[in-house]
Coordinates of C-alpha atoms (C1' of nucleotides) in Angstrom, one line a residue:
Chain S
M14 CA 0.0 0.0 0.0
K15 CA 1.6 3.2 -1.2
R16 CA -1.0 5.7 -0.1
L17 CA -3.4 5.8 2.8
T18 CA -6.1 7.8 1.1
I19 CA -9.2 9.4 2.5
Q20 CA -11.2 6.4 1.5
R21 CA -8.9 3.9 3.1
Q22 CA -8.6 6.0 6.2
A23 CA -12.4 6.1 6.4
I24 CA -12.6 2.3 6.2
L25 CA -9.8 1.9 8.7
D26 CA -11.4 4.3 11.1
L27 CA -14.8 2.6 11.0
I28 CA -13.3 -0.8 11.6
N29 CA -11.1 0.5 14.4
R30 CA -14.0 2.3 16.1
S31 CA -16.0 -0.9 16.3
N32 CA -15.7 -4.5 17.4
Q33 CA -17.8 -5.9 14.6
H34 CA -16.8 -8.3 11.9
W35 CA -17.7 -6.3 8.8
D36 CA -18.2 -7.6 5.2
A37 CA -17.4 -5.3 2.3
E38 CA -21.0 -4.3 1.6
E39 CA -21.8 -3.5 5.2
L40 CA -18.8 -1.2 5.3
A41 CA -19.8 0.5 2.0
R42 CA -23.3 1.0 3.1
C43 CA -22.4 2.4 6.5
L44 CA -19.7 4.8 5.1
N45 CA -22.0 6.1 2.3
K46 CA -24.7 6.7 4.9
N47 CA -22.3 8.9 6.9
G48 CA -21.0 11.5 4.4
H49 CA -18.5 9.4 2.5
Q50 CA -18.9 8.4 -1.1
L51 CA -16.9 5.3 -2.1
G52 CA -17.5 2.7 -4.7
I53 CA -17.8 -0.9 -3.8
A54 CA -14.6 -1.7 -5.8
T55 CA -12.7 0.8 -3.8
V56 CA -13.9 -0.8 -0.6
Y57 CA -12.7 -4.2 -1.7
R58 CA -9.3 -2.9 -2.8
G59 CA -9.0 -0.8 0.3
L60 CA -9.7 -3.8 2.5
G61 CA -7.2 -5.9 0.7
A62 CA -4.5 -3.2 1.0
L63 CA -5.2 -2.5 4.7
E64 CA -5.1 -6.2 5.4
N65 CA -1.8 -6.7 3.5
S66 CA -0.4 -3.9 5.6
G67 CA -1.5 -5.5 8.8
L68 CA -3.8 -2.7 9.8
I69 CA -6.8 -4.9 9.8
Q70 CA -7.4 -8.6 9.8
S71 CA -10.0 -10.9 8.4
I72 CA -11.7 -14.3 8.7
Q73 CA -12.8 -16.3 5.7
L74 CA -16.3 -17.6 6.1
A75 CA -18.1 -20.0 3.7
D76 CA -19.8 -17.2 1.8
K77 CA -17.7 -14.1 2.3
K78 CA -14.8 -12.5 4.1
R79 CA -15.3 -10.5 7.2
Y80 CA -12.9 -7.8 8.5
E81 CA -12.1 -6.6 12.0
R82 CA -9.6 -4.6 13.9
A83 CA -6.0 -5.8 14.0
D84 CA -5.1 -4.1 17.3
K85 CA -6.8 -6.9 19.3
G86 CA -4.1 -9.3 18.1
H87 CA -4.6 -12.8 17.0
H88 CA -7.6 -14.8 18.1
D89 CA -10.0 -17.5 16.8
H90 CA -13.7 -17.5 16.4
L91 CA -16.9 -19.1 17.6
I92 CA -19.7 -18.8 15.0
C93 CA -23.3 -19.3 15.9
T94 CA -24.9 -21.1 13.1
N95 CA -28.3 -19.9 14.3
C96 CA -28.0 -16.2 14.6
G97 CA -24.7 -15.6 12.9
D98 CA -23.1 -14.0 16.0
I99 CA -19.3 -14.2 16.1
E100 CA -17.5 -14.5 19.4
E101 CA -13.8 -14.5 19.9
F102 CA -11.3 -16.4 22.0
C103 CA -7.7 -17.2 22.2
D104 CA -6.2 -20.3 23.8
D105 CA -2.5 -20.5 24.2
K106 CA -2.4 -24.2 24.5
I107 CA -4.1 -24.6 21.1
E108 CA -1.7 -22.1 19.6
Q109 CA 1.3 -24.0 21.0
R110 CA 0.0 -27.3 19.8
Q111 CA -0.5 -26.0 16.4
Q112 CA 3.2 -24.9 16.3
Q113 CA 4.2 -28.3 17.5
V114 CA 2.1 -30.1 14.9
A115 CA 3.5 -28.0 12.1
Q116 CA 7.1 -28.6 13.3
D117 CA 6.6 -32.3 13.7
L118 CA 5.4 -32.4 10.1
S119 CA 8.1 -30.1 8.8
F120 CA 5.4 -27.7 7.7
H121 CA 6.4 -24.0 7.7
M122 CA 3.3 -22.5 9.0
T123 CA 2.6 -18.9 8.2
G124 CA -0.9 -18.6 9.5
H125 CA -4.0 -20.5 10.6
Q126 CA -7.7 -20.1 11.0
L127 CA -9.8 -22.0 13.5
L128 CA -13.5 -21.7 13.3
M129 CA -15.8 -23.4 15.8
F130 CA -19.4 -23.7 14.8
G131 CA -22.3 -24.2 17.1
I132 CA -25.1 -22.5 19.0
C133 CA -24.4 -19.6 21.2
Q134 CA -25.7 -19.4 24.7
R135 CA -28.5 -16.9 23.9
C136 CA -29.8 -19.0 21.0
F137 CA -29.6 -22.1 23.1
N138 CA -31.6 -20.6 26.0
Q139 CA -34.2 -19.4 23.6
S140 CA -34.7 -22.7 21.9
A141 CA -34.8 -24.4 25.3
G142 CA -37.6 -22.0 26.3
S143 CA -39.7 -22.6 23.2
E144 CA -39.4 -26.3 23.6
A145 CA -41.1 -26.0 27.0
L146 CA -44.2 -24.5 25.4
Chain D
M16 CA -31.0 -38.6 0.8
K17 CA -33.7 -41.0 -0.3
R18 CA -31.9 -42.7 -3.1
L19 CA -28.3 -43.7 -3.7
T20 CA -28.5 -43.4 -7.5
I21 CA -25.9 -44.6 -10.0
Q22 CA -24.6 -41.1 -10.2
R23 CA -24.2 -40.6 -6.5
Q24 CA -22.7 -44.1 -6.2
A25 CA -20.1 -43.1 -8.9
I26 CA -19.2 -39.9 -7.0
L27 CA -18.9 -41.8 -3.7
D28 CA -16.8 -44.6 -5.3
L29 CA -14.4 -42.2 -6.8
I30 CA -13.9 -40.3 -3.6
N31 CA -13.6 -43.5 -1.6
R32 CA -11.0 -44.9 -4.0
S33 CA -8.7 -41.9 -3.5
N34 CA -7.2 -39.8 -0.9
Q35 CA -7.6 -36.6 -2.7
H36 CA -9.6 -33.5 -1.8
W37 CA -11.8 -33.0 -4.8
D38 CA -13.8 -30.0 -5.9
A39 CA -17.0 -30.5 -7.8
E40 CA -15.6 -29.7 -11.2
E41 CA -12.7 -32.1 -10.8
L42 CA -15.1 -34.9 -9.9
A43 CA -17.3 -34.2 -12.8
R44 CA -14.4 -34.1 -15.3
C45 CA -12.9 -37.3 -14.0
L46 CA -16.2 -39.2 -14.0
N47 CA -17.2 -38.0 -17.4
K48 CA -13.8 -39.1 -18.7
N49 CA -14.5 -42.6 -17.4
G50 CA -17.7 -43.7 -18.9
H51 CA -20.1 -41.7 -16.7
Q52 CA -22.3 -38.8 -17.9
L53 CA -23.4 -36.5 -15.1
G54 CA -24.3 -32.9 -15.2
I55 CA -22.5 -30.4 -13.0
A56 CA -25.7 -29.7 -11.0
T57 CA -26.1 -33.4 -10.3
V58 CA -22.5 -33.4 -8.9
Y59 CA -23.2 -30.5 -6.6
R60 CA -26.5 -32.0 -5.4
G61 CA -24.9 -35.4 -5.0
L62 CA -22.0 -34.0 -3.0
G63 CA -24.4 -32.2 -0.7
A64 CA -26.6 -35.3 -0.2
L65 CA -23.6 -37.5 0.4
E66 CA -22.2 -35.1 2.9
N67 CA -25.5 -34.7 4.8
S68 CA -25.6 -38.5 5.1
G69 CA -22.1 -38.6 6.5
L70 CA -20.7 -40.7 3.6
I71 CA -18.2 -38.0 2.7
Q72 CA -16.8 -34.9 4.4
S73 CA -15.6 -31.6 3.2
I74 CA -13.4 -28.6 3.9
Q75 CA -14.4 -25.1 3.0
L76 CA -11.5 -23.2 1.4
A77 CA -11.6 -19.6 0.5
D78 CA -12.7 -20.1 -3.0
K79 CA -14.4 -23.5 -3.0
K80 CA -15.4 -26.6 -1.1
R81 CA -13.3 -29.7 -1.3
Y82 CA -14.6 -33.2 -0.6
E83 CA -12.9 -36.3 0.7
R84 CA -13.6 -39.7 2.2
A85 CA -15.3 -39.8 5.5
D86 CA -14.0 -43.2 6.6
K87 CA -10.8 -41.6 7.7
G88 CA -12.6 -39.9 10.5
H89 CA -12.2 -36.3 11.6
H90 CA -8.9 -34.5 11.0
D91 CA -7.7 -31.0 10.3
H92 CA -5.6 -29.7 7.4
L93 CA -2.3 -28.2 6.5
I94 CA -2.5 -26.2 3.2
C95 CA 0.5 -25.3 1.2
T96 CA 0.0 -21.8 -0.1
N97 CA 2.6 -22.4 -2.7
C98 CA 1.6 -25.7 -4.4
G99 CA -1.9 -26.1 -3.0
D100 CA -1.1 -29.5 -1.5
I101 CA -3.3 -30.5 1.4
E102 CA -1.9 -32.6 4.3
E103 CA -3.9 -34.0 7.1
F104 CA -3.3 -34.3 10.8
C105 CA -5.3 -34.9 14.0
D106 CA -4.2 -33.8 17.4
D107 CA -6.1 -34.9 20.4
K108 CA -4.9 -32.2 22.6
I109 CA -6.2 -29.5 20.2
E110 CA -9.5 -31.3 20.0
Q111 CA -9.8 -31.5 23.7
R112 CA -8.9 -27.8 24.3
Q113 CA -11.5 -26.9 21.7
Q114 CA -14.1 -28.7 23.7
Q115 CA -12.9 -27.0 26.8
V116 CA -13.0 -23.6 25.3
A117 CA -16.5 -24.1 24.0
Q118 CA -17.6 -25.3 27.4
D119 CA -16.0 -22.4 29.2
L120 CA -17.8 -20.0 27.0
S121 CA -21.2 -21.8 27.2
F122 CA -21.0 -22.4 23.4
H123 CA -22.7 -25.5 22.1
M124 CA -20.2 -26.6 19.5
T125 CA -21.4 -28.8 16.7
G126 CA -18.3 -28.7 14.5
H127 CA -15.1 -26.9 13.8
Q128 CA -12.6 -26.4 11.0
L129 CA -8.9 -25.8 11.6
L130 CA -6.8 -24.8 8.6
M131 CA -3.1 -24.2 8.9
F132 CA -1.5 -22.3 6.0
G133 CA 2.2 -22.3 5.1
I134 CA 4.8 -23.9 3.0
C135 CA 5.1 -27.7 2.7
Q136 CA 8.4 -29.4 3.1
R137 CA 8.9 -30.1 -0.6
C138 CA 8.2 -26.5 -1.6
F139 CA 10.5 -25.2 1.2
N140 CA 13.3 -27.4 0.1
Q141 CA 12.9 -26.3 -3.5
S142 CA 13.0 -22.6 -2.7
A143 CA 16.0 -23.2 -0.5
G144 CA 17.7 -24.8 -3.4
S145 CA 16.9 -22.0 -5.9
E146 CA 18.2 -19.4 -3.4
A147 CA 21.6 -21.0 -3.4
L148 CA 22.0 -20.5 -7.2
Chain Y
dA1 C1' 4.8 22.7 -13.7
dT2 C1' 5.4 18.0 -15.5
dG3 C1' 5.4 13.4 -15.8
dA4 C1' 5.0 9.1 -13.4
dT5 C1' 2.6 6.4 -10.3
dA6 C1' -1.2 5.1 -7.4
dC7 C1' -6.0 5.3 -6.6
dT8 C1' -10.9 5.8 -7.6
dG9 C1' -15.4 4.6 -9.4
dA10 C1' -18.5 2.6 -12.8
dT11 C1' -19.3 -1.4 -14.7
dA12 C1' -18.2 -5.8 -17.0
dA13 C1' -16.7 -10.2 -16.2
dT14 C1' -15.6 -14.3 -13.4
dG15 C1' -16.4 -18.3 -10.8
dG16 C1' -18.6 -21.3 -7.5
dC17 C1' -22.8 -22.6 -6.5
dT18 C1' -28.2 -22.8 -6.3
dA19 C1' -32.9 -22.4 -8.4
dT20 C1' -35.9 -23.7 -11.9
dC21 C1' -38.4 -26.9 -14.6
dA22 C1' -39.3 -30.3 -17.8
dT23 C1' -38.1 -35.0 -18.1
dT24 C1' -36.7 -39.5 -16.3
dC25 C1' -36.1 -42.9 -12.8
dC26 C1' -37.6 -46.0 -9.4
dC27 C1' -40.6 -47.6 -5.7
dT28 C1' -45.0 -48.7 -4.2
dT29 C1' -49.7 -50.0 -4.7
dT30 C1' -53.2 -52.0 -7.1
Chain K
dA2 C1' -48.0 -55.7 -15.4
dA3 C1' -49.9 -51.0 -15.1
dA4 C1' -50.4 -46.7 -12.8
dG5 C1' -49.3 -43.0 -9.7
dG6 C1' -46.1 -40.4 -7.1
dG7 C1' -42.0 -38.8 -5.0
dA8 C1' -37.1 -38.2 -6.0
dA9 C1' -33.3 -37.4 -9.0
dT10 C1' -31.4 -35.7 -13.3
dG11 C1' -29.6 -32.4 -16.6
dA12 C1' -29.6 -28.1 -19.1
dT13 C1' -29.5 -23.7 -18.1
dA14 C1' -30.6 -19.3 -16.0
dG15 C1' -29.6 -16.7 -12.0
dC16 C1' -27.2 -15.3 -7.8
dC17 C1' -23.6 -13.3 -5.2
dA18 C1' -19.0 -12.1 -3.7
dT19 C1' -15.2 -10.7 -5.7
dT20 C1' -11.9 -9.2 -9.4
dA21 C1' -10.6 -7.1 -13.9
dT22 C1' -10.9 -3.3 -16.9
dC23 C1' -10.3 1.3 -18.1
dA24 C1' -10.9 6.1 -18.2
dG25 C1' -10.4 9.8 -15.2
dT26 C1' -8.4 11.9 -10.9
dA27 C1' -5.2 12.7 -7.1
dT28 C1' -0.6 12.7 -5.3
dC29 C1' 4.3 12.4 -5.3
dA30 C1' 9.1 13.3 -7.0
dT31 C1' 11.8 16.1 -9.9

DNA sequence: ATGATACTGATAATGGCTATCATTCCCTTT
DNA sequence: AAAGGGAATGATAGCCATTATCAGTATCAT
């Protein structure tokens, strides 16, 4: 990334001001509703550039990529398959074992992504409630 | 899945006879080159049906889904970002910690996917060799 | 100021996958 | 064996996230 333009700064600011996991369209919609005017292609390119520079990070879901702040550091994700909510966690033991596994297999790991799918507590409680009816 | 048709049987057989991680198009091409005649939609539907029935399993990569035998049981994947090769591993400690993390966060986990990205040994050795030139 | 380079934005194109729908297959029931 | 019905097939249109294209604009170095 050679230039941190107004558009890219706007994307970065929005992501940094929130704890959400944004997709490109959500970002475009939100920015364009708040005084900015950036095309969807610019958003995609900006996100790619910001991620390459380490200013933001992303998770690759089945349908689309979602971007979040990078200043929280590395973590993995719990994804509720009912409501789509994304929770975060980081477990040192898992991280360490991953390193160990890679080393044992002579694999030069550069990154990883751990997604855990399931039902979040809120959805679980709700479905438990409705079952009792 | 109500019927295990000839087409689905052919998909299943091909996957079970190999250790590859197939995408839909590769399967269709290979089958149609070997006496079968199935449309791409049938392949997609067949793969979905076979996976729902637990007869095959899949990993979701950034661009596409890849299918493999289910009789090897659960495992995670190392993906070489240079040559695309996919290696497998299973680490009980990681699996256990995942369960623990989910439990600690009151998250009712139904599944997970751990992808580790990096350079496989073969690619690493090759690039080391070319650097010495 | 000038030219080079990077970025933007509109839009076309791509690629994996799903929806549609007429046709065919296969299983049951008679 | 015939008939009826649910399921699967195959061709193809459509969907959706993302990338490519390209003309125009902004910014940097000289």
